[in-house]
Amino acid sequence: MPHTRHWLLNIALNAYPERREQLEGLVPSPVLAEAWLQVARKAGVDRWKLARSVAAAFSLETIDPREVLSTSARLLPERLVRQHVVLPIKDSPEGLVIALANPGDTETLAQVRFAYPRSLVLRVAPPEDLEDAINALYAASMVRDSGRFGVLRWRADGTPIDPNPGDDSHIAELGRRIVQEAIRRGASDVHMQPFTGGALVRIRVDGVLQRLLTLPLNVYETYLRRIKTISRMDTTKDLIPQDGRLSLEYGNQRYDLRVSTLPSSGIERLVFRILDQSKIYSVTHLSFAQAEKLALQRIAGNTAGLFLLTGPTGCGKTTTLYSMLSGLNRVDTNIITVEEPVEYRLNGISQVDIDPRSGLTFASAIRSILRQDPDILLVGEIRDAETADIAVKAALTGHLVFSTLHTMDALTTIPRLLDLGIRPSFIADTLLGAMAQRLLRRLCPQCKTRVTEPLATMEQFFQTAMQVPPAYRAIGCESCQNTGYQGRLPVAEIVEVNEALRAALLDGRVDMDSLRAATTGSRSLESSAAAWIVSGETTPEEAFRVLGQRFWNRLHEAGGGTSVAGRVFASPFREGQEELDRPGILFYQEEGWGFEVFEPWVARAGYALFPAQTTDECKTLLQTQANIGLLLLDLSTLGQKFRSLLQQLYQTLAGTGLPAILIVDENHTELIAVLKDFGVTDYLTAPVTRENLLARIEEKLRRAS
């Protein structure tokens, strides 16, 4: 069935024939606002010039949505207006004047006529401008719409605050609606930014800001005063930044709001972070690759030393550190944290809020904490030489210390410590490891679609670097607010201090080339992101958004002579680490009796073998068996469809970061040729002997330990 060209693209091709080459091949997004942006960019015009071309194609006129009358909110149901992005402008003698971005949308027009059974006068405007006008139109009327709110109890310092029947009741209702919608969408922050005549309300979902609504300026100012009052700020001071805190209950769950104001052109900005206090912290519940979870467990198994986590604000550092602490939280262990501020309350752990204004800094707090005989200490952030010195000395004197630094990757924590005046010998003696972390948005499971030709630009870049295309691309649906993404997953780079790195520090070889040479084999942030892309969890566009140009640079550097399979299954850890209990082995074989043969061999050597015959079974085992540390893939029984099955295996197992052993039939020359094209030359040939298999298992696990 031939592909039907997007209506907006047809209009642009007719209106701008000189841009045909740029427009041909474009597949506009199903989200109308994004489609307008894509077509306008390819046509080399702004959105209003495109709007005039759309209007001319339908023999209509354009209109500025700001001409809407304040009374027009009553003309059409808000749900209809927002769902179809159709704006009622005014009721005229000729009929209802409406503005929309797609005048040919017969379904929308039919629903408008059903809601308003009179003649319609159509006008055209860009969807982005329509959304702004719709938000502004219904912001004032929303305070009268209280029938859809759930029951929320605002509290400051534990004191219930219920809406009063006085003049402020509609503001309290507005506040509840904003917070309710933010929580419903899974937002981490709410941003309110004033501008001339109004205030824009945005929420941060999965790390990206989304517009929620626009408030009239007088409504925003009243709301700001109310928030400052209940979060115990000084309402008489609007020229200095202030911080506050309040709590709320919604949906039988408790949330804390960390509130912040900032003077901006005479009117304060308002931001509050939503903290879910019912959150459960556990390393096993995090979405790290299996090998990275094992590394975190190894580091947490030490009784003394320093572990540093790096990354920008909002990359999940607190969640990772709290998860590690929760696993160590026992009745016989004294854990104390010093943070600015304490965001989440952890039962059984003493948490100290620093207050520089009263003289309680990180450094002074740590000195006092050390007199409390802690076993484990979490320092929220190492900001200066004094804090770094005390944290390192605490690690030297037998404490297990966790902290954060702001560096670009894991290995640069060492030069940063040197800059803070820490001697290389002290770093060698105390540093257990360093970890860099970022968060990528996860593809929406409801609407993601497999990548097909033609490849988008970034998909082509990725295929050139990795020799395989991305598995899925983002589309957008109602479930993910038309973003194409839902939830986030971490990418990590972990450097565990081994004997080679320790020797380099003791010898004074602290330049980056020497440090990198001592840590060869660690999986970078970029390789971790690439593995999630191959496995179909995210996209090259999202990796580029988070990691920037370095994503492509590092990927091409890694691609020089390195196999796809080597990068996909590369273990990020080197020799010299303390051995743990023998890990489990995931055994994949499409068909055959390999499990019955191999299981007694590996069981006598102390390993557990977990069989899988499909990629879905592989996923289930990796999710339920936390101790899997090796992949054993028997490809000797793959038939003529081996290419597609091999691709599915890569996509399924790419994100694990686990070392892999491949078994192939030496007579299957086509399979061996494909593996060779991928740069895979390290495999066992069938039939496999017990000695060869166990020797290869020991070798792989020794390198990954």
XYZ file of C-alpha atoms in Angstrom:
705
model
C 0.000 0.000 0.000
C 1.614 3.325 -1.029
C 2.505 5.765 1.716
C 0.149 8.768 1.914
C 2.068 12.032 2.018
C 1.357 14.317 4.972
C -1.134 17.079 4.105
C 1.144 19.806 5.468
C 4.046 18.542 3.372
C 1.868 18.663 0.231
C 1.032 22.312 0.916
C 4.692 23.185 1.476
C 5.779 21.420 -1.730
C 3.223 23.434 -3.731
C 3.974 26.719 -1.955
C 7.786 26.457 -1.989
C 8.833 24.464 -5.091
C 12.380 25.807 -4.787
C 12.731 23.784 -1.541
C 11.509 20.496 -3.037
C 14.869 18.785 -2.578
C 14.900 19.618 1.143
C 11.253 18.655 1.656
C 11.268 15.371 -0.280
C 11.789 12.401 2.013
C 10.649 14.257 5.137
C 8.289 12.200 7.292
C 6.567 14.755 9.559
C 5.780 13.853 13.135
C 2.223 12.735 13.950
C 2.238 15.483 16.611
C 0.880 18.539 14.786
C 3.052 21.160 16.521
C 6.204 19.174 15.795
C 5.125 18.587 12.173
C 4.722 22.356 11.670
C 8.182 22.945 13.115
C 9.764 20.268 10.893
C 8.082 21.426 7.679
C 8.771 25.121 8.340
C 12.451 24.375 9.005
C 12.848 22.310 5.821
C 10.956 24.932 3.793
C 13.161 27.714 5.167
C 10.219 29.809 6.438
C 8.873 30.874 9.825
C 5.671 29.448 11.290
C 3.506 32.417 10.302
C 4.587 32.311 6.664
C 3.695 28.620 6.672
C 0.349 29.514 8.287
C -0.404 31.944 5.442
C 0.384 29.206 2.921
C -1.955 26.785 4.733
C -4.696 29.414 4.834
C -4.283 30.134 1.102
C -4.510 26.406 0.296
C -7.959 26.310 1.975
C -9.028 29.783 0.733
C -9.050 31.073 4.311
C -7.401 33.844 6.319
C -4.980 33.735 9.234
C -5.707 35.231 12.638
C -3.644 36.201 15.671
C -4.914 33.955 18.525
C -4.327 36.810 20.973
C -7.489 38.410 19.557
C -9.542 35.877 21.531
C -12.173 37.389 23.837
C -12.019 36.518 27.534
C -15.662 35.376 27.397
C -14.899 32.808 24.673
C -13.922 30.174 27.245
C -17.625 29.455 27.695
C -18.252 28.759 24.010
C -16.612 25.322 23.768
C -15.752 22.650 26.342
C -12.158 23.034 27.535
C -11.463 19.337 27.006
C -12.477 19.590 23.338
C -10.401 22.736 22.838
C -7.261 21.275 24.400
C -7.573 17.842 22.797
C -7.969 19.163 19.240
C -6.084 22.483 19.613
C -8.992 24.506 18.299
C -9.480 28.001 19.765
C -12.885 29.725 19.990
C -12.183 33.378 19.127
C -15.621 34.982 19.387
C -19.305 34.562 18.615
C -20.143 36.694 15.561
C -23.325 37.185 13.451
C -21.765 34.939 10.793
C -21.186 32.159 13.332
C -18.523 30.949 15.754
C -15.060 32.161 14.745
C -12.495 29.451 15.527
C -8.767 29.218 14.901
C -7.063 25.912 14.157
C -3.877 24.643 12.514
C -5.471 21.998 10.258
C -8.622 23.301 8.545
C -8.993 19.980 6.726
C -9.492 17.988 9.937
C -13.100 16.932 9.365
C -13.314 14.987 12.635
C -12.405 18.053 14.694
C -14.859 20.238 12.782
C -17.631 17.666 13.285
C -17.048 17.636 17.052
C -17.003 21.460 17.193
C -20.287 21.625 15.266
C -21.793 19.075 17.661
C -20.748 21.191 20.668
C -21.787 24.481 19.007
C -24.590 23.831 16.474
C -24.127 27.010 14.409
C -22.111 28.047 11.404
C -18.328 28.043 11.779
C -15.968 30.726 10.505
C -12.536 29.151 10.117
C -9.222 30.935 10.617
C -5.666 29.534 10.577
C -2.877 29.955 13.133
C 0.265 27.972 14.021
C -0.339 25.267 16.662
C 2.294 26.656 19.042
C 0.542 30.050 19.161
C -2.814 28.334 19.545
C -1.584 26.361 22.562
C -0.293 29.530 24.246
C -3.592 31.292 23.660
C -5.605 28.298 24.909
C -3.538 28.174 28.107
C -4.027 31.899 28.682
C -7.772 31.721 27.934
C -8.532 28.909 30.352
C -6.084 29.940 33.092
C -8.501 32.538 34.441
C -11.519 30.275 34.138
C -9.801 27.281 35.712
C -10.201 28.730 39.195
C -13.958 28.259 38.823
C -13.586 24.616 37.834
C -13.236 22.749 41.117
C -15.274 19.639 40.456
C -12.380 17.541 39.123
C -9.888 17.992 41.939
C -8.867 15.163 44.210
C -8.592 15.678 47.946
C -5.228 17.233 48.876
C -4.120 18.360 52.320
C -1.390 20.982 52.246
C 0.827 21.002 55.320
C 3.756 23.117 56.466
C 5.796 21.612 59.309
C 3.067 19.014 59.793
C 0.221 21.520 60.234
C -2.817 20.871 58.012
C -3.802 23.779 55.784
C -7.265 23.571 54.267
C -8.639 26.023 51.737
C -10.517 28.865 53.382
C -13.875 29.918 52.040
C -12.515 33.462 51.755
C -11.022 35.349 48.831
C -8.003 33.025 48.522
C -9.957 29.780 48.083
C -9.706 29.865 44.285
C -5.930 30.320 44.543
C -5.671 27.277 46.823
C -7.736 25.362 44.255
C -5.428 26.498 41.475
C -2.390 25.380 43.478
C -3.861 21.936 44.009
C -4.621 21.567 40.331
C -1.079 22.476 39.276
C 0.482 20.048 41.751
C -2.029 17.325 40.925
C -1.243 17.544 37.217
C 2.509 17.629 37.871
C 2.327 14.492 40.026
C 0.033 12.753 37.543
C 2.576 13.297 34.774
C 5.478 12.185 36.958
C 7.138 15.606 37.085
C 10.173 16.246 39.268
C 9.893 20.057 39.283
C 7.405 22.853 38.651
C 8.752 26.121 37.178
C 6.801 29.391 37.215
C 8.403 32.174 35.204
C 6.803 35.643 35.073
C 6.753 37.723 31.897
C 4.949 40.868 30.783
C 1.297 40.382 31.633
C 1.469 36.797 32.819
C 3.460 33.819 34.046
C 4.406 30.624 32.250
C 4.004 27.389 34.236
C 6.185 24.480 33.131
C 6.873 21.051 34.580
C 10.008 18.961 34.198
C 9.131 15.415 33.129
C 11.945 12.910 32.567
C 14.431 15.767 32.655
C 12.717 17.896 29.965
C 10.537 20.963 30.559
C 6.969 20.892 29.247
C 4.510 23.764 29.134
C 1.543 23.291 31.440
C -0.387 26.562 31.331
C -0.145 30.361 31.396
C -1.423 32.402 34.357
C -2.569 36.030 34.407
C -0.015 38.104 36.300
C -2.348 39.035 39.166
C -3.241 35.363 39.689
C 0.439 34.408 39.736
C 1.337 37.138 42.240
C -1.441 35.999 44.592
C -0.368 32.391 44.220
C 3.276 33.313 44.879
C 2.354 35.075 48.126
C 0.349 32.068 49.271
C 3.174 29.607 48.542
C 5.683 31.823 50.375
C 3.372 32.004 53.373
C 2.747 28.289 53.796
C 6.404 27.369 53.106
C 7.525 29.769 55.875
C 9.233 32.387 53.714
C 9.230 36.134 54.389
C 6.499 37.600 52.178
C 7.838 41.135 52.727
C 11.141 40.343 51.000
C 11.037 39.995 47.250
C 14.526 41.245 46.333
C 16.505 38.324 47.767
C 16.373 34.584 46.952
C 14.546 32.468 49.525
C 14.110 28.750 50.186
C 11.231 26.993 51.881
C 9.672 23.626 52.318
C 6.186 22.216 52.686
C 4.498 18.843 52.551
C 1.346 17.520 50.944
C -0.628 14.326 50.726
C -2.091 13.187 47.448
C -3.406 9.800 46.435
C -2.551 8.266 49.826
C 1.080 9.233 49.312
C 3.196 11.881 50.981
C 5.245 14.371 48.997
C 7.622 17.111 50.089
C 7.952 20.294 48.057
C 11.306 22.074 48.174
C 10.406 25.652 47.244
C 12.761 28.295 45.846
C 12.199 31.897 44.783
C 14.529 34.122 42.743
C 14.105 37.862 41.970
C 13.744 38.365 38.215
C 13.028 41.776 36.648
C 11.101 42.881 39.699
C 8.885 39.759 39.914
C 10.102 36.588 41.568
C 10.466 33.280 39.774
C 9.074 30.290 41.658
C 10.360 26.724 41.417
C 9.537 23.762 43.595
C 10.892 20.242 43.466
C 8.491 17.384 44.118
C 9.985 14.718 46.388
C 8.104 11.437 46.743
C 8.793 10.315 50.316
C 7.388 6.826 49.655
C 10.205 6.056 47.243
C 12.025 2.758 47.865
C 15.794 2.698 47.370
C 17.605 -0.452 46.286
C 20.490 -1.083 43.909
C 18.686 -4.144 42.528
C 15.694 -1.958 41.595
C 17.816 0.490 39.609
C 17.948 0.110 35.821
C 21.724 -0.137 35.580
C 23.298 -2.816 33.427
C 23.892 -6.014 35.362
C 27.678 -5.589 35.363
C 27.320 -2.088 36.805
C 25.074 -3.346 39.602
C 27.683 -5.956 40.469
C 30.376 -3.252 40.562
C 28.312 -1.100 42.944
C 27.784 -4.120 45.171
C 31.527 -4.815 45.162
C 32.319 -1.233 46.148
C 29.671 -1.230 48.884
C 31.193 -4.441 50.236
C 34.307 -2.596 51.447
C 34.635 -1.568 55.090
C 36.728 1.566 54.434
C 37.630 3.829 51.547
C 36.200 6.584 49.356
C 33.680 6.224 46.529
C 32.874 9.256 44.355
C 29.868 9.766 42.117
C 29.996 12.466 39.445
C 27.548 14.131 37.111
C 25.455 17.285 36.666
C 22.477 18.252 38.796
C 19.482 16.000 38.164
C 21.424 12.980 36.852
C 20.285 10.629 39.638
C 23.319 10.800 41.943
C 21.193 11.027 45.106
C 19.080 8.032 44.089
C 22.170 5.902 43.425
C 23.873 6.854 46.691
C 20.707 6.372 48.762
C 20.221 2.962 47.131
C 23.739 1.929 48.135
C 23.200 3.206 51.694
C 19.879 1.366 51.988
C 21.640 -1.899 51.207
C 24.140 -1.199 54.006
C 21.558 -0.005 56.536
C 21.636 -2.613 59.322
C 21.133 -2.478 63.059
C 24.867 -2.999 63.667
C 25.965 -0.179 61.316
C 26.075 3.530 62.179
C 25.359 5.586 59.030
C 25.351 9.388 59.035
C 24.834 11.728 56.094
C 25.572 15.448 55.764
C 23.635 17.095 52.927
C 22.463 20.459 51.599
C 19.589 19.996 51.840
C 18.310 16.596 52.990
C 15.817 15.673 50.250
C 14.546 12.238 51.226
C 14.244 10.843 54.750
C 15.785 7.405 55.227
C 14.643 5.365 58.209
C 17.453 4.240 60.498
C 19.970 6.742 59.079
C 20.961 10.019 60.748
C 20.777 12.866 58.230
C 22.287 16.298 58.918
C 21.201 19.468 57.091
C 24.092 21.885 56.745
C 23.444 25.596 57.240
C 26.373 27.814 56.166
C 24.598 30.907 57.535
C 24.857 29.521 61.053
C 28.384 28.194 60.526
C 27.458 24.546 59.903
C 29.426 23.801 56.713
C 30.280 20.445 55.197
C 33.740 20.565 56.771
C 32.565 21.516 60.276
C 29.701 18.997 60.125
C 32.063 16.165 59.156
C 34.377 16.992 62.079
C 31.449 16.730 64.477
C 30.106 13.583 62.824
C 33.436 11.788 63.178
C 33.101 12.216 66.946
C 29.813 10.272 66.658
C 31.730 7.095 65.689
C 30.121 6.474 62.269
C 30.843 3.356 60.233
C 29.620 4.885 56.976
C 29.546 8.562 56.029
C 27.801 10.261 53.111
C 29.067 13.746 52.250
C 26.564 15.417 49.937
C 29.244 17.156 47.867
C 32.987 17.815 48.018
C 33.182 21.496 47.104
C 36.471 22.732 48.527
C 39.904 21.635 49.664
C 38.949 21.528 53.341
C 36.011 19.170 52.763
C 38.102 16.969 50.452
C 40.897 16.738 53.029
C 38.557 15.727 55.848
C 36.686 13.179 53.677
C 39.953 11.524 52.569
C 41.273 11.437 56.134
C 38.002 9.867 57.289
C 38.483 7.148 54.657
C 42.108 6.680 55.768
C 41.017 6.181 59.382
C 38.694 3.266 58.637
C 35.420 4.845 57.500
C 33.514 4.040 54.321
C 32.855 7.434 52.714
C 30.495 8.223 49.826
C 30.421 11.625 48.150
C 29.899 13.500 44.873
C 32.008 15.719 42.652
C 31.175 17.758 39.572
C 33.356 16.344 36.779
C 32.633 15.291 33.201
C 33.529 11.620 33.601
C 34.668 9.093 36.191
C 38.420 9.204 35.638
C 38.707 13.001 35.908
C 37.790 12.716 39.589
C 41.477 11.967 40.192
C 42.795 15.246 38.659
C 40.011 17.047 40.507
C 41.149 15.605 43.849
C 44.714 16.588 42.978
C 43.527 20.146 42.264
C 41.943 20.167 45.723
C 45.327 19.403 47.267
C 44.992 15.654 47.908
C 48.313 13.823 47.516
C 48.456 10.988 44.940
C 49.483 8.498 47.627
C 46.382 9.353 49.662
C 44.198 8.862 46.581
C 45.865 5.485 45.949
C 45.248 4.414 49.542
C 41.623 5.549 49.862
C 39.870 5.738 46.485
C 37.796 2.599 45.830
C 36.308 3.832 42.605
C 34.520 6.610 40.783
C 31.348 6.590 38.772
C 29.952 9.045 36.218
C 26.211 8.943 35.645
C 23.623 10.440 33.311
C 19.921 9.762 32.716
C 18.435 9.086 29.286
C 14.740 9.090 28.547
C 13.376 5.605 27.865
C 11.292 5.030 24.742
C 7.551 4.851 25.363
C 6.564 1.163 25.183
C 3.128 2.077 23.811
C 4.207 3.887 20.652
C 7.868 3.162 19.886
C 8.340 1.700 16.431
C 11.121 -0.289 14.790
C 13.592 1.702 12.714
C 12.997 1.366 8.973
C 14.422 2.986 5.866
C 14.967 5.806 5.245
C 17.122 6.398 8.310
C 17.044 9.800 9.960
C 20.318 11.735 10.092
C 21.309 10.680 13.600
C 20.249 7.095 12.932
C 22.624 7.082 9.961
C 25.445 8.486 12.119
C 24.836 5.772 14.685
C 24.828 2.975 12.111
C 28.110 4.276 10.645
C 29.759 4.277 14.079
C 28.333 1.015 15.434
C 27.816 -1.026 12.227
C 24.239 -1.752 13.305
C 21.235 0.599 13.190
C 19.238 1.688 16.240
C 16.438 -0.707 17.103
C 13.535 1.710 17.667
C 12.587 5.335 17.134
C 10.354 7.707 19.114
C 6.853 8.472 17.806
C 4.599 9.982 20.499
C 1.159 9.112 21.822
C -1.319 10.150 24.498
C 0.332 7.860 27.059
C 3.669 9.737 26.844
C 2.230 13.230 26.289
C 3.299 12.945 22.627
C 6.993 13.021 23.550
C 7.827 9.464 22.471
C 9.483 8.777 25.826
C 8.301 7.569 29.210
C 10.566 7.144 32.212
C 14.363 7.246 32.340
C 17.276 4.846 32.503
C 20.844 5.464 33.684
C 24.046 5.313 31.709
C 27.183 4.910 33.749
C 30.944 4.794 33.574
C 32.565 3.049 36.545
C 36.289 3.046 37.243
C 37.309 0.690 40.027
C 40.810 1.352 41.358
C 42.871 -1.710 40.462
C 46.541 -2.469 41.079
C 47.646 -0.863 37.810
C 45.877 2.403 38.597
C 47.086 2.356 42.190
C 50.672 1.816 40.993
C 50.373 4.744 38.552
C 49.252 7.028 41.387
C 52.049 5.900 43.703
C 54.601 6.429 40.908
C 53.309 9.957 40.309
C 52.000 9.155 36.813
C 48.873 11.276 37.133
C 48.511 12.653 33.606
C 45.313 11.558 31.860
C 47.090 9.361 29.309
C 48.745 7.326 32.074
C 45.502 7.089 34.036
C 43.562 5.930 30.970
C 46.230 3.352 30.147
C 45.843 1.932 33.654
C 42.063 1.612 33.288
C 41.759 0.197 29.761
C 38.583 -1.839 29.484
C 36.178 0.416 31.336
C 32.954 1.063 29.459
C 32.395 4.773 28.804
C 29.166 6.734 29.141
C 28.936 6.789 25.364
C 29.341 3.010 25.022
C 26.749 2.490 27.741
C 24.327 4.777 25.880
C 25.055 2.974 22.601
C 24.221 -0.354 24.239
C 20.811 0.974 25.344
C 20.192 2.220 21.778
C 21.070 -1.154 20.247
C 18.810 -2.882 22.779
C 15.886 -0.650 21.801
C 15.500 1.267 25.060
C 16.378 4.761 23.796
C 17.476 6.650 20.654
C 20.584 8.378 19.233
C 18.713 11.689 19.412
C 18.221 11.288 23.162
C 21.850 10.277 23.729
C 22.996 13.344 21.786
C 20.635 15.574 23.800
C 22.143 14.404 27.087
C 25.791 13.754 26.172
C 26.254 16.350 23.439
C 28.804 16.191 20.643
C 31.112 14.006 22.718
C 28.642 11.151 22.148
C 29.531 11.052 18.460
C 33.228 11.804 19.009
C 33.736 9.031 21.565
C 31.613 6.581 19.586
C 33.707 7.044 16.452
C 36.910 6.786 18.500
C 35.699 3.510 20.006
C 34.674 2.279 16.566
C 38.212 2.194 15.205
C 38.909 -1.496 14.840
C 36.619 -2.510 17.711
C 33.803 -4.951 17.100
C 30.165 -4.257 17.755
C 29.894 -7.400 19.839
C 32.993 -6.392 21.758
C 31.420 -3.057 22.667
C 27.985 -4.509 23.315
C 29.196 -7.212 25.661
C 32.307 -5.443 26.977
C 32.763 -5.678 30.719
C 33.639 -2.310 32.275
C 35.868 -3.834 34.955
C 39.448 -5.027 35.064
C 41.584 -7.448 36.939
C 42.712 -7.014 40.499
C 39.321 -6.844 42.235
C 38.339 -8.968 45.178
C 36.595 -12.191 44.108
C 32.987 -12.689 45.135
C 30.797 -15.799 45.090
C 30.700 -17.410 41.660
C 28.143 -15.636 39.464
C 25.321 -17.228 37.534
C 25.561 -17.853 33.784
C 22.756 -17.124 31.322
C 22.779 -19.891 28.684
C 21.023 -19.206 25.376
C 20.358 -21.926 22.824
C 17.511 -21.787 20.298
C 17.174 -25.580 20.246
C 19.231 -28.592 21.205
C 20.561 -30.397 24.269
C 23.315 -28.014 25.278
C 21.863 -27.259 28.699
C 21.732 -30.924 29.687
C 25.384 -31.287 28.632
C 26.808 -28.063 30.072
C 24.819 -27.811 33.316
C 26.595 -30.698 35.155
C 29.988 -29.365 34.017
C 29.492 -25.833 35.351
C 27.542 -26.974 38.451
C 30.503 -29.060 39.651
C 32.671 -25.945 39.214
C 30.301 -23.923 41.417
C 28.307 -22.033 38.765
C 24.534 -21.888 38.271
C 23.339 -22.163 34.649
C 20.064 -20.434 33.682
C 18.634 -21.632 30.322
C 16.764 -19.474 27.793
C 15.496 -20.303 24.314
C 14.049 -16.919 23.342
C 15.059 -13.297 23.760
C 12.013 -12.754 26.003
C 13.248 -15.505 28.318
C 16.673 -13.810 28.359
C 15.073 -10.535 29.456
C 13.082 -12.269 32.195
C 16.160 -14.028 33.597
C 18.206 -10.818 33.629
C 15.421 -9.063 35.539
C 14.845 -11.836 38.094
C 18.327 -13.335 38.609
C 20.464 -10.576 40.119
C 23.672 -12.643 40.227
C 24.035 -13.352 36.494
C 27.561 -12.295 35.545
C 28.251 -14.050 32.220
C 26.471 -14.775 28.932
C 26.978 -18.163 27.243
C 25.459 -18.005 23.759
C 25.324 -21.225 21.756
C 24.951 -20.146 18.126
C 25.876 -23.549 16.722
C 22.222 -24.509 16.161
C 21.128 -21.306 14.412
C 19.556 -22.016 11.029
C 19.112 -19.883 7.926
C 17.438 -17.101 9.910
C 20.560 -16.571 11.971
C 20.940 -12.923 10.907
C 17.638 -11.800 12.424
C 18.144 -13.962 15.525
C 21.651 -12.563 15.989
C 20.267 -9.029 15.706
C 17.595 -9.801 18.308
C 20.227 -11.160 20.680
C 22.350 -8.032 20.343
C 19.345 -5.812 20.956
C 18.227 -7.842 23.974
C 21.607 -8.216 25.672
C 23.313 -4.980 24.653
C 22.449 -3.079 27.799
C 23.779 -5.698 30.212
C 27.462 -4.878 29.865
C 28.222 -8.527 30.678
C 31.078 -10.538 29.147
C 29.972 -13.193 26.657
C 31.197 -16.539 25.319
C 29.986 -17.483 21.824
C 29.818 -21.071 20.570
C 29.644 -21.562 16.784
C 29.643 -24.437 14.310
C 32.880 -24.200 12.303
C 30.977 -25.438 9.236
C 28.522 -22.513 9.445
C 30.735 -20.308 7.287
C 28.046 -17.659 6.705
C 27.611 -17.081 10.441
C 31.368 -16.949 11.004
C 31.697 -14.454 8.129
C 29.050 -12.176 9.679
C 30.755 -12.367 13.068
C 34.075 -11.586 11.407
C 32.536 -8.539 9.734
C 31.542 -7.435 13.226
C 35.120 -8.018 14.368
C 34.238 -11.067 16.502
C 37.018 -13.643 16.268
C 37.009 -14.867 19.883
C 34.625 -17.836 20.053
C 34.516 -21.553 20.827
C 33.790 -24.060 18.071
C 31.383 -26.941 18.598
C 31.643 -29.557 19.917
C 32.907 -27.989 23.151
C 34.853 -29.947 25.750
C 34.406 -29.490 29.485
C 38.002 -28.310 29.906
C 37.760 -25.723 27.123
C 34.443 -24.350 28.383
C 35.508 -24.011 32.009
C 38.850 -22.484 31.018
C 37.081 -19.862 28.881
C 34.571 -19.127 31.665
C 37.393 -18.613 34.168
C 39.253 -16.375 31.714
C 36.203 -14.178 30.976
C 35.242 -13.823 34.631
C 38.817 -13.090 35.677
C 38.941 -10.198 33.209
C 35.543 -8.986 34.382
C 36.319 -9.239 38.087
